[in-house]
Coordinates of C-alpha atoms in Angstrom, one line a residue:
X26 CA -73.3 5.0 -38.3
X27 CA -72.2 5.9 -42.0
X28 CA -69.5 4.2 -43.2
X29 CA -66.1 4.6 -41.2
X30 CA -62.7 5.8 -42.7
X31 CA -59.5 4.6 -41.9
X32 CA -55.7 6.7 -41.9
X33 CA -53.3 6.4 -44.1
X34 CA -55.3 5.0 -46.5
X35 CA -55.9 1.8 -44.9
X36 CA -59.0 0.0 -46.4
X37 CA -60.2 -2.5 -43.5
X38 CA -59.1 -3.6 -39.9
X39 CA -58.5 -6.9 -39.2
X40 CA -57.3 -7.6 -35.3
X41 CA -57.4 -11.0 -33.1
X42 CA -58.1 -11.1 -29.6
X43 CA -56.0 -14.1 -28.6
X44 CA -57.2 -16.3 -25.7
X45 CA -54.2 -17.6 -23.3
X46 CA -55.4 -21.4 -23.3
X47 CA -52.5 -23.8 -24.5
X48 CA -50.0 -21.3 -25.1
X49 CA -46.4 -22.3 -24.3
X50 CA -43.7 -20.8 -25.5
X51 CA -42.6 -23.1 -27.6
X52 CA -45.4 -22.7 -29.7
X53 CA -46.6 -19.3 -29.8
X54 CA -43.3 -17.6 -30.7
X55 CA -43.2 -19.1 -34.1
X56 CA -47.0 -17.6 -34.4
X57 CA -46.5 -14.0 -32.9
X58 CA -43.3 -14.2 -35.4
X59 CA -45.6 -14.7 -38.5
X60 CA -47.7 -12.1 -37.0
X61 CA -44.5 -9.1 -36.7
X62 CA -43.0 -10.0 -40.1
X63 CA -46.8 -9.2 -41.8
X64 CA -47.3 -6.1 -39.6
X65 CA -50.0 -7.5 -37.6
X66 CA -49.9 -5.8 -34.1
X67 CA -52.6 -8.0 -32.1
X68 CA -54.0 -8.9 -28.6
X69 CA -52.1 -11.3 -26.6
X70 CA -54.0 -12.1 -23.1
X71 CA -51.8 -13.8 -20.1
X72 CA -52.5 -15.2 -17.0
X73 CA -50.1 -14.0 -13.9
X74 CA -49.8 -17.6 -12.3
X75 CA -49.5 -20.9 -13.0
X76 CA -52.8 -23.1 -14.1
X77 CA -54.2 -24.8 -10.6
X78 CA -57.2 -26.8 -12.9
X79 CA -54.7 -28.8 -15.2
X80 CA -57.6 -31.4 -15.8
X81 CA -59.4 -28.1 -17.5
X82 CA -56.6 -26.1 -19.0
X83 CA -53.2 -26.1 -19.8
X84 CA -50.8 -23.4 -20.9
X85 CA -47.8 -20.5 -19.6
X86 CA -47.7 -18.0 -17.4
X87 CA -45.5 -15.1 -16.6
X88 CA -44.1 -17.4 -14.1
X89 CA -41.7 -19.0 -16.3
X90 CA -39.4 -16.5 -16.9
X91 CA -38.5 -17.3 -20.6
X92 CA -42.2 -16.8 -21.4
X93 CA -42.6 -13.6 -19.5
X94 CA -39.4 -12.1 -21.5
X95 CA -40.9 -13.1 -24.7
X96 CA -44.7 -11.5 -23.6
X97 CA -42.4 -8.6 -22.6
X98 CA -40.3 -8.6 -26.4
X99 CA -44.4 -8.3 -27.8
X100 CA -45.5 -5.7 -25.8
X101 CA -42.1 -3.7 -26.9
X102 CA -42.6 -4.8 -30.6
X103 CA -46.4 -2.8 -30.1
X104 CA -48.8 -6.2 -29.0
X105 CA -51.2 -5.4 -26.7
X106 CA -50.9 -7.4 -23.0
X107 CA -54.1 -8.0 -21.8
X108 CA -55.3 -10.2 -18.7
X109 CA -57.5 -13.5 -19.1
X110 CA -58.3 -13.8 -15.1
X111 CA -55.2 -14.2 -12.6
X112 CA -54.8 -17.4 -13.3
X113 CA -56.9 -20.6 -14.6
X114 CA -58.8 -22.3 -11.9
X115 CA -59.6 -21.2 -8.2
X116 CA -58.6 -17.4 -7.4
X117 CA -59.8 -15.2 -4.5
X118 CA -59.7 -12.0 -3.8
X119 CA -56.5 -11.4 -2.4
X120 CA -54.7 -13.6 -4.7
X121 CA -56.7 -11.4 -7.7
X122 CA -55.4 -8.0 -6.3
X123 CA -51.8 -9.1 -5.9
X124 CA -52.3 -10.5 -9.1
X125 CA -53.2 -7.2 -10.9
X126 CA -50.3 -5.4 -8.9
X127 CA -47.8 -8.3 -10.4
X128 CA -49.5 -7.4 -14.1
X129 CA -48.7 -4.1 -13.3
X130 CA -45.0 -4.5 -12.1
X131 CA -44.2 -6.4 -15.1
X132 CA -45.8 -4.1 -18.2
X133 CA -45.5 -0.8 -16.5
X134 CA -49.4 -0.5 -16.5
X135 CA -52.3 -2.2 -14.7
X136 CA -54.5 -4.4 -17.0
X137 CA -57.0 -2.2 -19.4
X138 CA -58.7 -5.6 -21.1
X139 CA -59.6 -8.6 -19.7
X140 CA -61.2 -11.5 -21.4
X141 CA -62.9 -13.6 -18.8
X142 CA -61.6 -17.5 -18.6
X143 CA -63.4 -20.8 -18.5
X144 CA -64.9 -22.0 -15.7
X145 CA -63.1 -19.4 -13.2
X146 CA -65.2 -18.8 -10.5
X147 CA -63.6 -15.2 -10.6
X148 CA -65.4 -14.2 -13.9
X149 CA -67.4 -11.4 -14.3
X150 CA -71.1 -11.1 -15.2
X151 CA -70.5 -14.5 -17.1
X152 CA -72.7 -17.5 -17.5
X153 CA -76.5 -17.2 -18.1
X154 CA -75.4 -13.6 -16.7
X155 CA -74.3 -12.6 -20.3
X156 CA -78.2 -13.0 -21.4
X157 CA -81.4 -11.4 -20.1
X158 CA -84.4 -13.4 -20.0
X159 CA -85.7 -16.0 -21.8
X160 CA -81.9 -16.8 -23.1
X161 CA -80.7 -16.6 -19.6
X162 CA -83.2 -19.2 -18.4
X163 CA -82.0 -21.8 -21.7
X164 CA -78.6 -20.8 -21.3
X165 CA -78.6 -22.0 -18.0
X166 CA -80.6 -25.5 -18.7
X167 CA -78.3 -25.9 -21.8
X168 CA -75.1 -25.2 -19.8
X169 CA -75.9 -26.0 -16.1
X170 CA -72.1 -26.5 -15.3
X171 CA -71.3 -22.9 -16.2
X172 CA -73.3 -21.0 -14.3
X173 CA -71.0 -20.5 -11.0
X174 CA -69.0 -17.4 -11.6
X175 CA -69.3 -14.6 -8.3
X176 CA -66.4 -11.4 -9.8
X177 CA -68.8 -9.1 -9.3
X178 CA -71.3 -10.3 -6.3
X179 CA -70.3 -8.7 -3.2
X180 CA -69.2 -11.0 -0.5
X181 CA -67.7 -13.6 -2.4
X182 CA -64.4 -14.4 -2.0
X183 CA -64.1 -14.5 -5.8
X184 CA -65.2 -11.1 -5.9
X185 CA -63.1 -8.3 -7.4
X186 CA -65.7 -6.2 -9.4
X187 CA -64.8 -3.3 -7.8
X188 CA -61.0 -3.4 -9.6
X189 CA -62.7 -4.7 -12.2
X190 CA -64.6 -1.2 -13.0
X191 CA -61.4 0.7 -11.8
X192 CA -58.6 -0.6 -14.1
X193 CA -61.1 -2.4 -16.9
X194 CA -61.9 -0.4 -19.7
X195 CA -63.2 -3.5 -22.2
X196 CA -64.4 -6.4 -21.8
X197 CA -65.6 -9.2 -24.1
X198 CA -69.1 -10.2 -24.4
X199 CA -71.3 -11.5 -27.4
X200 CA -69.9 -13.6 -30.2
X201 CA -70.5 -12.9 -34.0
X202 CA -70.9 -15.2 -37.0
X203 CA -69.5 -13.5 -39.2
X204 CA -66.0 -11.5 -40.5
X205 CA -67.3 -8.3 -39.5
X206 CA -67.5 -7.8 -36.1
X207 CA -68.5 -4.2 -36.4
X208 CA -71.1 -4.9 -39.4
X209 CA -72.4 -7.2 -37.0
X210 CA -72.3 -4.7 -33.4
X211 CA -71.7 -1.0 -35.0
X212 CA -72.6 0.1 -31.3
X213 CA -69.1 -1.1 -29.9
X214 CA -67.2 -0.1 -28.4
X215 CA -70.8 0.0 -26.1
X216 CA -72.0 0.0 -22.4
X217 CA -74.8 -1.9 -20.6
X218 CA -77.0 -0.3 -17.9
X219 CA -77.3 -4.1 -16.6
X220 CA -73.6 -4.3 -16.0
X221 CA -72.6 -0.9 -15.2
X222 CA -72.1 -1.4 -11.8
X223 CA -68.5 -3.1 -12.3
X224 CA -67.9 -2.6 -15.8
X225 CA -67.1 -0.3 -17.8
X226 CA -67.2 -1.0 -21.8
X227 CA -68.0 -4.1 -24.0
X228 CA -67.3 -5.4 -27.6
X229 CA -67.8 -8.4 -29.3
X230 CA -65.5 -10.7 -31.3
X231 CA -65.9 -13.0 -34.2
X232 CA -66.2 -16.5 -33.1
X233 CA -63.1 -18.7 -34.5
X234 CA -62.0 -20.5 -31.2
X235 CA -59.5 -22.8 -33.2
X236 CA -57.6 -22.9 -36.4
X237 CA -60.2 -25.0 -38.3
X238 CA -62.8 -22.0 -37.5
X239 CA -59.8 -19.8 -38.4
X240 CA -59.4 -21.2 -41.8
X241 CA -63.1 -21.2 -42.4
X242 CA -63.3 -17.6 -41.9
X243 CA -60.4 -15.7 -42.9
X244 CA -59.2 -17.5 -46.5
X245 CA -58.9 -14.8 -49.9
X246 CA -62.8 -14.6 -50.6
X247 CA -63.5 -13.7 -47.2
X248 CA -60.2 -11.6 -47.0
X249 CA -61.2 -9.6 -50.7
X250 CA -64.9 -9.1 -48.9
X251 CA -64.0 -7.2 -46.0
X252 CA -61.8 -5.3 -47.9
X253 CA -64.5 -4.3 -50.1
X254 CA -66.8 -3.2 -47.7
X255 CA -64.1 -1.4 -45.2
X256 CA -65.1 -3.8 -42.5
X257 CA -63.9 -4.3 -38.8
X258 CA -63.0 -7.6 -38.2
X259 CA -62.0 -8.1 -34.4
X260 CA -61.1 -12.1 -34.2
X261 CA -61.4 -14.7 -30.8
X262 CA -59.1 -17.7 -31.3
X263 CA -56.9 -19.2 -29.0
X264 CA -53.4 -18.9 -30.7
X265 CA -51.5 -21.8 -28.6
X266 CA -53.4 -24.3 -30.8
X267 CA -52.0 -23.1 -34.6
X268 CA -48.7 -24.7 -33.9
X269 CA -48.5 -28.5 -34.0
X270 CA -46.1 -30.9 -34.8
X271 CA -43.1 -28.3 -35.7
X272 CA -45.3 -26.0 -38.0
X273 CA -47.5 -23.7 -38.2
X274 CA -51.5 -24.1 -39.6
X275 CA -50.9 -23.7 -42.7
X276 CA -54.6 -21.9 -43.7
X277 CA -53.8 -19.5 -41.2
X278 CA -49.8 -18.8 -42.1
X279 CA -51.7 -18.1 -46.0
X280 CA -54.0 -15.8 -44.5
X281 CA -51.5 -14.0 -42.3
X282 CA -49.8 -13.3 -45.3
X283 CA -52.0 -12.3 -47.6
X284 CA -53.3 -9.6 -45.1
X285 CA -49.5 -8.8 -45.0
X286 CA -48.2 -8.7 -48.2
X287 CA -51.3 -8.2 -51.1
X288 CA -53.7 -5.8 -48.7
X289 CA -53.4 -2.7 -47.2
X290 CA -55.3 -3.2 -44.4
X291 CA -55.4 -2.2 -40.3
X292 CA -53.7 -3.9 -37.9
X293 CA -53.8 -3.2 -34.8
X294 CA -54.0 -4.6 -31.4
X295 CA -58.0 -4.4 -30.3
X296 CA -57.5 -1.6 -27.5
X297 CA -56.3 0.9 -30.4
X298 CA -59.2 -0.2 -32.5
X299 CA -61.8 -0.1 -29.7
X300 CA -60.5 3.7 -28.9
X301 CA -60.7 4.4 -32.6
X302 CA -64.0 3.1 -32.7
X303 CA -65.1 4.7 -29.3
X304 CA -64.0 8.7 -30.9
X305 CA -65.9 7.8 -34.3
X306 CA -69.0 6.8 -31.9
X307 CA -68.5 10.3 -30.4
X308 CA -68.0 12.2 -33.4
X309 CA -71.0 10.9 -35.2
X310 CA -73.6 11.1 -32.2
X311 CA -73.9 7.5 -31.5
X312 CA -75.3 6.3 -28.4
X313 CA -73.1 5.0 -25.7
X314 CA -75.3 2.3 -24.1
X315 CA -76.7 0.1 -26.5
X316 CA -80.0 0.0 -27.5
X317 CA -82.7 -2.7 -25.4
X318 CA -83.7 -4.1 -28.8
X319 CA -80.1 -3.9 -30.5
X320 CA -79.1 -6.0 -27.7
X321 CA -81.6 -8.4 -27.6
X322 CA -80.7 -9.7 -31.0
X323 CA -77.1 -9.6 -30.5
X324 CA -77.8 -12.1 -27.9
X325 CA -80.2 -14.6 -29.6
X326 CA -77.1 -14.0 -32.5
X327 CA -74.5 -14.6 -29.9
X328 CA -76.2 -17.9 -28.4
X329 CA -76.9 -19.4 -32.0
X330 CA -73.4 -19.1 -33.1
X331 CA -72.5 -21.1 -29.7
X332 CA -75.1 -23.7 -30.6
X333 CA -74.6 -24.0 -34.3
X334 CA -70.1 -24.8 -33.3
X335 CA -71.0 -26.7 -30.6
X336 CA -73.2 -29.1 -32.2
X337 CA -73.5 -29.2 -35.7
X338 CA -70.6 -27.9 -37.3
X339 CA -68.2 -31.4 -37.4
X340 CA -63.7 -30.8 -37.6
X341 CA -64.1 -31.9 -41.3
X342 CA -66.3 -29.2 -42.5
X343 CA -63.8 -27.0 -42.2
X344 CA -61.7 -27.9 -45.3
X345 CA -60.4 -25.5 -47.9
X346 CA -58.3 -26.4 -51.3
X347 CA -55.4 -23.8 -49.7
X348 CA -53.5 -24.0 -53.0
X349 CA -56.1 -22.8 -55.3
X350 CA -57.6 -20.8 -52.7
X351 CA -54.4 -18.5 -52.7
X352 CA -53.7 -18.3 -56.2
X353 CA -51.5 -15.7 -57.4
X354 CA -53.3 -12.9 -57.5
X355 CA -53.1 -9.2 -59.0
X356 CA -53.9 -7.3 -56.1
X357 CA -50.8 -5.6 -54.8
X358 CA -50.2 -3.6 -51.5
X359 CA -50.4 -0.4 -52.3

C-alpha cells in the first residue's frame, strides 16, 4: 500500500488499546485525565462483572457504580468502550449473553471490539489457536497452561462465537516489536479464512504490556521517527499499572505530552483508526484476507516478541535519562 495520508494535516497516528487488568478508579482517572488534556482519544476495554479469579487478576468493573460513571464521562469525552471478556475468570454462556445485553444497556451500543482476557476459558480462537503449525505445536509445549480456551467450539458452555461474529467487528491478534504497528501489518485492518467462522476482522498492536515497555518505546526519538515516516502506531498496555504511589509514570506523562503539545499527530480511539484504515484498504485495492505467507511471518514475528519480553528482556533494561531525553526542543505544533 503507498504511503497513507492523514486529515487535517495530521502527520502520524498514535492510539493505545488499553487492557482492563488492575484498573481501579482510583488510578486510572488521573491517567485518562492526562490523556483528554493532550487530545488523546484512546481505547478503554471493561469487563461487565466483578473478577471471580482474584488469585489471577484484579481490577473494576462497571459494577461499582463510581467506576461505571467515570467509563461513562470517557465514552462522552469521545474514548472508545470496548469489552475484554464479561468478566475475568469462569463465564458461560448465559452469563456472556446477559453480559453483552448489560454492555449494551449502559453505552447505548452492543460491544464492537473485544480484546480477549487471560486465561478465560471464554476466549476466542486464543492459545496455540492464534498459530498455524509448526508455532501452534511449540506454542503449546512452551505454554501448556494456556491452551484451554472453548468461545468459539460449539457445545461448550464457554461458547459464544456466534455473538462473537454478530456484534464483533475487531479483534486483537498478533503482537509487533516495533512503533509502527501498520509498518509492521499494512494488511489490517485484515480477515483470516481460519477464523472466519466466528470472527469477523483482526489487527495487531504494539507490544508494551507495562509502563517500563511503555517508556522503552514511546520517548522523543522514537516519538520524532514515527512522525517522520507518517507511521500507525496502535499501542497494547494495561493502563491500571502507570499510576503508583500517588503519581503518574513519569516516562509515560513526558511522552503523553509531547504527543500533545510539540506534534501534530492522530489520536484517535483504535475503532476510528481501524475504519480509516479499512476505506484506505478499499480504496487502494488491498486484499481483505491476508496473505498465507504475510501471515506466516507475522506469526513467527508475533511469537518472538513474546519470547524475547518474557525471557530475556530484565525490569532494568528499560531505563531512559527522562530529562535529557525531553529536552527543549524546536519543534512546535503546528
Amino acid at each position: 500500500m503507498k504511503k497513507i495520508e492523514f486529515p487535517d494535516n495530521k502527520k502520524f497516528i498514535f492510539t493505545i488499546i488499553d487492557d482492563t487488568d488492575d484498573a481501579y478508579l482510583e488510578t486510572i482517572k488521573p491517567v485518562y485525565d492526562l490523556l483528554y488534556k493532550n487530545g488523546l482519544r484512546t481505547t478503554k476495554t471493561v469487563w461487565v462483572y466483578p473478577v471471580r479469579d482474584p488469585e489471577r487478576s484484579k481490577g473494576d468493573s462497571l459494577q461499582r457504580a463510581e467506576y461505571k460513571e467515570h467509563i461513562l464521562d470517557l465514552q462522552k469525552k469521545g474514548f472508545e468502550i470496548a469489552m475484554h471478556n464479561v468478566g475475568s475468570g469462569d463465564f458461560e454462556r448465559p452469563e456472556i449473553i446477559e453480559g453483552i445485553k448489560v454492555f449494551e444497556s449502559i453505552f447505548g451500543q452492543s460491544p464492537k471490539h473485544h480484546v480477549n482476557h487471560s486465561y478465560n476459558p471464554d476466549n476466542i480462537y486464543c492459545g496455540s489457536k492464534r498459530f498455524s503449525f509448526p508455532l501452534n505445536w511449540v506454542v503449546r509445549k512452551m505454554y501448556s497452561q494456556y491452551d484451554s480456551f472453548f468461545g468459539e467450539v460449539k457445545g461448550s458452555k464457554h461458547f459464544w462465537g456466534d455473538l462473537h461474529k454478530k456484534h464483533i467487528k475487531y479483534s486483537r491478534n498478533y503482537e509487533i516489536d516495533q512503533l509502527d504497528t501498520f509498518g509492521k501489518n499494512p494488511y489490517m485492518p485484515y480477515k483470516d479464512k481460519v477464523y472466519d467462522e466466528f470472527a469477523n476482522y483482526w489487527y495487531s498492536s504494539t507490544f508494551a504490556s507495562n509502563q517500563w515497555m511503555f517508556n522503552q518505546r514511546v520517548h522523543k526519538k522514537s516519538i520524532d521517527q514515527l512522525e517522520k515516516d507518517g507511521g500507525i502506531c496502535i499501542l497494547y498496555t494495561h493502563l491500571g499499572y502507570y499510576h503508583k504511589n500517588g503519581k503518574i509514570d513519569e516516562g509515560f506523562q513526558k511522552a503523553i505530552e509531547y504527543l500533545g503539545t510539540k506534534k501534530t499527530g492522530w489520536y484517535i480511539p483504535v475503532n476510528e483508526v481501524l475504519d480509516f484504515l479499512m476505506e484506505k484498504k478499499i480504496e487502494n485495492g488491498v486484499p481483505e484476507y491476508i496473505p498465507f505467507w504475510f501471515k506466516k511471518r507475522l506469526e513467527l514475528h508475533s511469537l518472538l516478541t513474546r519470547i524475547k519480553y518474557r525471557y530475556f528482556v530484565k525490569k532494568d533494561d528499560y531505563h531512559f535519562k527522562l530529562s535529557e531525553e525531553y529536552n527543549e526542543t524546536k519543534t512546535t505544533k503546528q
